[in-house]
Amino acid sequence: MVDHPLRAEDLDPDPIIQFGSWFALAKEAVRQPDAVALATADGLGVPSVRMVLLKGWDERGFVFFTNYESRKGGELAANPHAAIAAYWEPLDRQVRVEGPITPVSDEESDRYFASRPRPSQLAAHASRQSEVLADRAELDAAVRELDARYAGRAVPRPDHWGGFLLTPNVIEFWQHRENRLHDRFAYRRTSDGWSIDRLAP
């Protein structure tokens, strides 16, 4: 690993702009920079984590798409708070985001679903995500049936599939340094913008 210092004066006052600048560099260095770990918890606070694809971010926050009836969908319905973490090893950088979760609009989900490859659209219909399957053949048969049903026409977005928006309350930028003396800066939302604090490694 290379020792890359991260200084307060290097940071943009807006963490969304800062994230965008780091992501642009990650796109040049990482095969799939949009792969992030998403942590959720159920109504009792029992956590679970999995990888999802980050499909957008703007001044509202960070957006990903999933099956609303999946385990993560159920947990987010019961406990609408989450955290994501991106780790870009070639850059020795990590970003963590925490905050409340809300569904995006049907229009935003429709737009993104329409942009997906047809096989992915069929998969969103066919997969009862997180449920037990008898075997792989059951899933393959469901895809074939749906492909025949929508032959020659657009595949509509299923009602149980769409996007979530994570509105950040905290965004942390982490830069590797030698001897575990990493640089960490946390942006915290305030009534008039963001505060920035250096954290001990």
Short mmCIF file of C-alpha atoms in Angstrom, two decimals:
data_model
loop_
_atom_site.label_atom_id
_atom_site.label_comp_id
_atom_site.label_asym_id
_atom_site.label_seq_id
_atom_site.Cartn_x
_atom_site.Cartn_y
_atom_site.Cartn_z
CA MET A 1 0.00 0.00 0.00
CA VAL A 2 1.04 3.55 -0.69
CA ASP A 3 0.94 6.12 2.08
CA HIS A 4 -1.54 8.76 0.82
CA PRO A 5 -2.23 11.61 3.26
CA LEU A 6 -5.70 13.10 3.42
CA ARG A 7 -5.82 16.63 4.79
CA ALA A 8 -8.75 18.78 5.82
CA GLU A 9 -7.86 21.31 3.14
CA ASP A 10 -8.17 18.58 0.50
CA LEU A 11 -11.88 18.09 1.23
CA ASP A 12 -14.78 19.76 -0.52
CA PRO A 13 -17.25 21.39 1.92
CA ASP A 14 -20.01 19.30 0.28
CA PRO A 15 -19.61 15.54 0.93
CA ILE A 16 -21.64 14.64 -2.16
CA ILE A 17 -19.15 16.51 -4.35
CA GLN A 18 -16.31 14.91 -2.41
CA PHE A 19 -17.82 11.46 -2.98
CA GLY A 20 -18.16 12.18 -6.69
CA SER A 21 -14.50 13.11 -7.02
CA TRP A 22 -13.37 9.94 -5.24
CA PHE A 23 -15.79 7.82 -7.28
CA ALA A 24 -14.42 9.24 -10.54
CA LEU A 25 -10.95 8.06 -9.56
CA ALA A 26 -12.31 4.69 -8.42
CA LYS A 27 -13.90 4.16 -11.86
CA GLU A 28 -10.39 4.25 -13.34
CA ALA A 29 -8.93 1.84 -10.79
CA VAL A 30 -11.65 -0.63 -9.77
CA ARG A 31 -13.61 -3.10 -11.93
CA GLN A 32 -16.92 -2.39 -10.18
CA PRO A 33 -16.65 0.75 -8.06
CA ASP A 34 -20.42 0.93 -7.56
CA ALA A 35 -20.46 -2.31 -5.54
CA VAL A 36 -21.13 -1.33 -1.91
CA ALA A 37 -21.94 -3.23 1.28
CA LEU A 38 -25.45 -2.41 2.52
CA ALA A 39 -26.19 -2.98 6.21
CA THR A 40 -29.76 -3.15 7.49
CA ALA A 41 -31.40 -4.35 10.70
CA ASP A 42 -34.79 -5.85 11.47
CA GLY A 43 -37.33 -4.49 13.93
CA LEU A 44 -35.39 -6.04 16.83
CA GLY A 45 -32.12 -4.52 15.71
CA VAL A 46 -30.60 -7.78 14.41
CA PRO A 47 -28.25 -6.77 11.57
CA SER A 48 -27.55 -8.23 8.15
CA VAL A 49 -25.29 -7.09 5.32
CA ARG A 50 -24.91 -7.78 1.61
CA MET A 51 -23.45 -6.24 -1.53
CA VAL A 52 -25.65 -4.06 -3.76
CA LEU A 53 -24.95 -1.76 -6.70
CA LEU A 54 -25.07 1.97 -6.06
CA LYS A 55 -27.03 3.36 -9.00
CA GLY A 56 -26.87 7.06 -8.34
CA TRP A 57 -26.29 9.89 -5.94
CA ASP A 58 -27.15 13.57 -5.85
CA GLU A 59 -28.00 16.25 -3.30
CA ARG A 60 -30.80 13.99 -1.95
CA GLY A 61 -28.50 11.07 -1.15
CA PHE A 62 -27.62 7.62 -2.49
CA VAL A 63 -29.89 5.33 -4.53
CA PHE A 64 -29.98 1.55 -5.00
CA PHE A 65 -32.66 -0.79 -6.37
CA THR A 66 -33.96 -4.11 -5.09
CA ASN A 67 -36.91 -6.42 -4.54
CA TYR A 68 -39.08 -4.80 -1.87
CA GLU A 69 -40.15 -8.29 -0.69
CA SER A 70 -36.56 -9.48 -0.14
CA ARG A 71 -35.00 -9.78 3.30
CA LYS A 72 -33.44 -6.33 3.01
CA GLY A 73 -36.72 -4.90 1.76
CA GLY A 74 -38.56 -6.31 4.75
CA GLU A 75 -35.93 -5.05 7.15
CA LEU A 76 -36.03 -1.57 5.65
CA ALA A 77 -39.82 -1.54 5.97
CA ALA A 78 -39.52 -2.47 9.66
CA ASN A 79 -36.50 -0.31 10.43
CA PRO A 80 -35.97 2.38 7.76
CA HIS A 81 -32.33 3.15 8.53
CA ALA A 82 -29.25 1.78 6.79
CA ALA A 83 -25.55 2.16 6.16
CA ILE A 84 -23.42 1.57 3.09
CA ALA A 85 -19.67 1.15 2.76
CA ALA A 86 -17.54 1.34 -0.38
CA TYR A 87 -13.95 0.06 -0.30
CA TRP A 88 -11.65 0.80 -3.22
CA GLU A 89 -8.54 -1.23 -2.46
CA PRO A 90 -6.27 0.05 -5.26
CA LEU A 91 -6.80 3.59 -3.95
CA ASP A 92 -6.55 2.62 -0.27
CA ARG A 93 -9.85 4.42 0.31
CA GLN A 94 -13.16 3.73 1.99
CA VAL A 95 -16.40 5.72 2.26
CA ARG A 96 -19.15 5.03 4.83
CA VAL A 97 -22.65 6.52 4.72
CA GLU A 98 -25.39 6.32 7.38
CA GLY A 99 -28.93 7.62 7.42
CA PRO A 100 -32.67 7.06 7.01
CA ILE A 101 -34.15 5.20 4.04
CA THR A 102 -37.19 6.05 1.92
CA PRO A 103 -38.51 4.51 -1.31
CA VAL A 104 -37.89 6.56 -4.45
CA SER A 105 -40.84 7.59 -6.60
CA ASP A 106 -42.53 5.13 -8.94
CA GLU A 107 -41.42 7.34 -11.82
CA GLU A 108 -37.74 7.06 -10.83
CA SER A 109 -38.04 3.30 -10.41
CA ASP A 110 -39.79 3.02 -13.79
CA ARG A 111 -37.06 4.99 -15.53
CA TYR A 112 -34.28 2.87 -14.11
CA PHE A 113 -36.11 -0.41 -14.73
CA ALA A 114 -36.67 0.53 -18.37
CA SER A 115 -32.90 1.12 -18.76
CA ARG A 116 -31.99 -2.40 -17.60
CA PRO A 117 -31.18 -5.21 -20.03
CA ARG A 118 -34.22 -7.39 -20.80
CA PRO A 119 -32.75 -10.48 -19.04
CA SER A 120 -32.37 -8.43 -15.86
CA GLN A 121 -35.95 -7.20 -16.18
CA LEU A 122 -37.19 -10.79 -16.49
CA ALA A 123 -35.08 -11.81 -13.50
CA ALA A 124 -36.70 -9.10 -11.36
CA HIS A 125 -40.08 -10.67 -12.10
CA ALA A 126 -38.97 -14.30 -11.77
CA SER A 127 -36.98 -14.19 -8.55
CA ARG A 128 -38.87 -14.29 -5.25
CA GLN A 129 -35.74 -12.92 -3.67
CA SER A 130 -34.64 -14.53 -0.38
CA GLU A 131 -37.32 -17.26 -0.55
CA VAL A 132 -36.40 -20.96 -0.64
CA LEU A 133 -36.19 -22.55 -4.10
CA ALA A 134 -36.81 -26.23 -4.79
CA ASP A 135 -33.97 -26.18 -7.34
CA ARG A 136 -32.43 -24.04 -10.09
CA ALA A 137 -34.85 -25.47 -12.65
CA GLU A 138 -37.74 -23.72 -10.88
CA LEU A 139 -36.11 -20.34 -11.41
CA ASP A 140 -35.12 -21.06 -15.02
CA ALA A 141 -38.67 -22.18 -15.84
CA ALA A 142 -40.08 -18.96 -14.38
CA VAL A 143 -37.78 -16.89 -16.60
CA ARG A 144 -38.77 -18.85 -19.72
CA GLU A 145 -42.47 -18.41 -18.94
CA LEU A 146 -42.07 -14.68 -18.45
CA ASP A 147 -39.99 -14.32 -21.61
CA ALA A 148 -42.81 -15.97 -23.57
CA ARG A 149 -45.49 -13.87 -21.85
CA TYR A 150 -43.79 -10.59 -22.78
CA ALA A 151 -42.54 -11.66 -26.20
CA GLY A 152 -42.49 -8.72 -28.58
CA ARG A 153 -43.31 -6.11 -25.96
CA ALA A 154 -41.70 -4.20 -23.12
CA VAL A 155 -41.34 -5.88 -19.74
CA PRO A 156 -43.17 -3.77 -17.11
CA ARG A 157 -41.63 -3.05 -13.75
CA PRO A 158 -43.10 -5.39 -11.12
CA ASP A 159 -44.82 -3.68 -8.19
CA HIS A 160 -42.49 -5.43 -5.74
CA TRP A 161 -39.31 -3.97 -7.27
CA GLY A 162 -37.93 -0.45 -7.06
CA GLY A 163 -35.47 1.96 -5.56
CA PHE A 164 -34.50 3.17 -2.12
CA LEU A 165 -32.91 6.50 -1.22
CA LEU A 166 -30.44 6.67 1.67
CA THR A 167 -30.45 10.27 2.93
CA PRO A 168 -27.07 10.73 4.64
CA ASN A 169 -26.74 12.05 8.15
CA VAL A 170 -23.08 11.01 8.32
CA ILE A 171 -20.55 10.44 5.51
CA GLU A 172 -17.06 9.33 6.45
CA PHE A 173 -14.02 9.38 4.16
CA TRP A 174 -11.17 7.05 5.12
CA GLN A 175 -7.68 7.06 3.65
CA HIS A 176 -5.11 4.38 4.45
CA ARG A 177 -1.91 5.48 6.17
CA GLU A 178 1.04 3.44 7.37
CA ASN A 179 1.12 1.91 10.88
CA ARG A 180 -2.68 1.99 11.13
CA LEU A 181 -2.57 5.76 11.53
CA HIS A 182 -5.28 6.25 8.91
CA ASP A 183 -6.83 9.59 8.00
CA ARG A 184 -10.57 9.75 8.71
CA PHE A 185 -12.94 12.67 8.25
CA ALA A 186 -16.65 12.57 9.12
CA TYR A 187 -19.19 14.96 7.63
CA ARG A 188 -22.24 15.34 9.87
CA ARG A 189 -25.44 17.03 8.76
CA THR A 190 -26.29 20.21 10.66
CA SER A 191 -29.17 22.67 10.52
CA ASP A 192 -27.29 24.82 8.00
CA GLY A 193 -25.14 22.35 6.08
CA TRP A 194 -22.33 20.01 7.12
CA SER A 195 -19.70 19.94 9.84
CA ILE A 196 -16.39 18.14 9.24
CA ASP A 197 -14.39 16.44 11.99
CA ARG A 198 -11.14 14.50 11.87
CA LEU A 199 -11.55 11.14 13.64
CA ALA A 200 -8.91 9.07 15.36
CA PRO A 201 -8.02 5.96 13.34
#
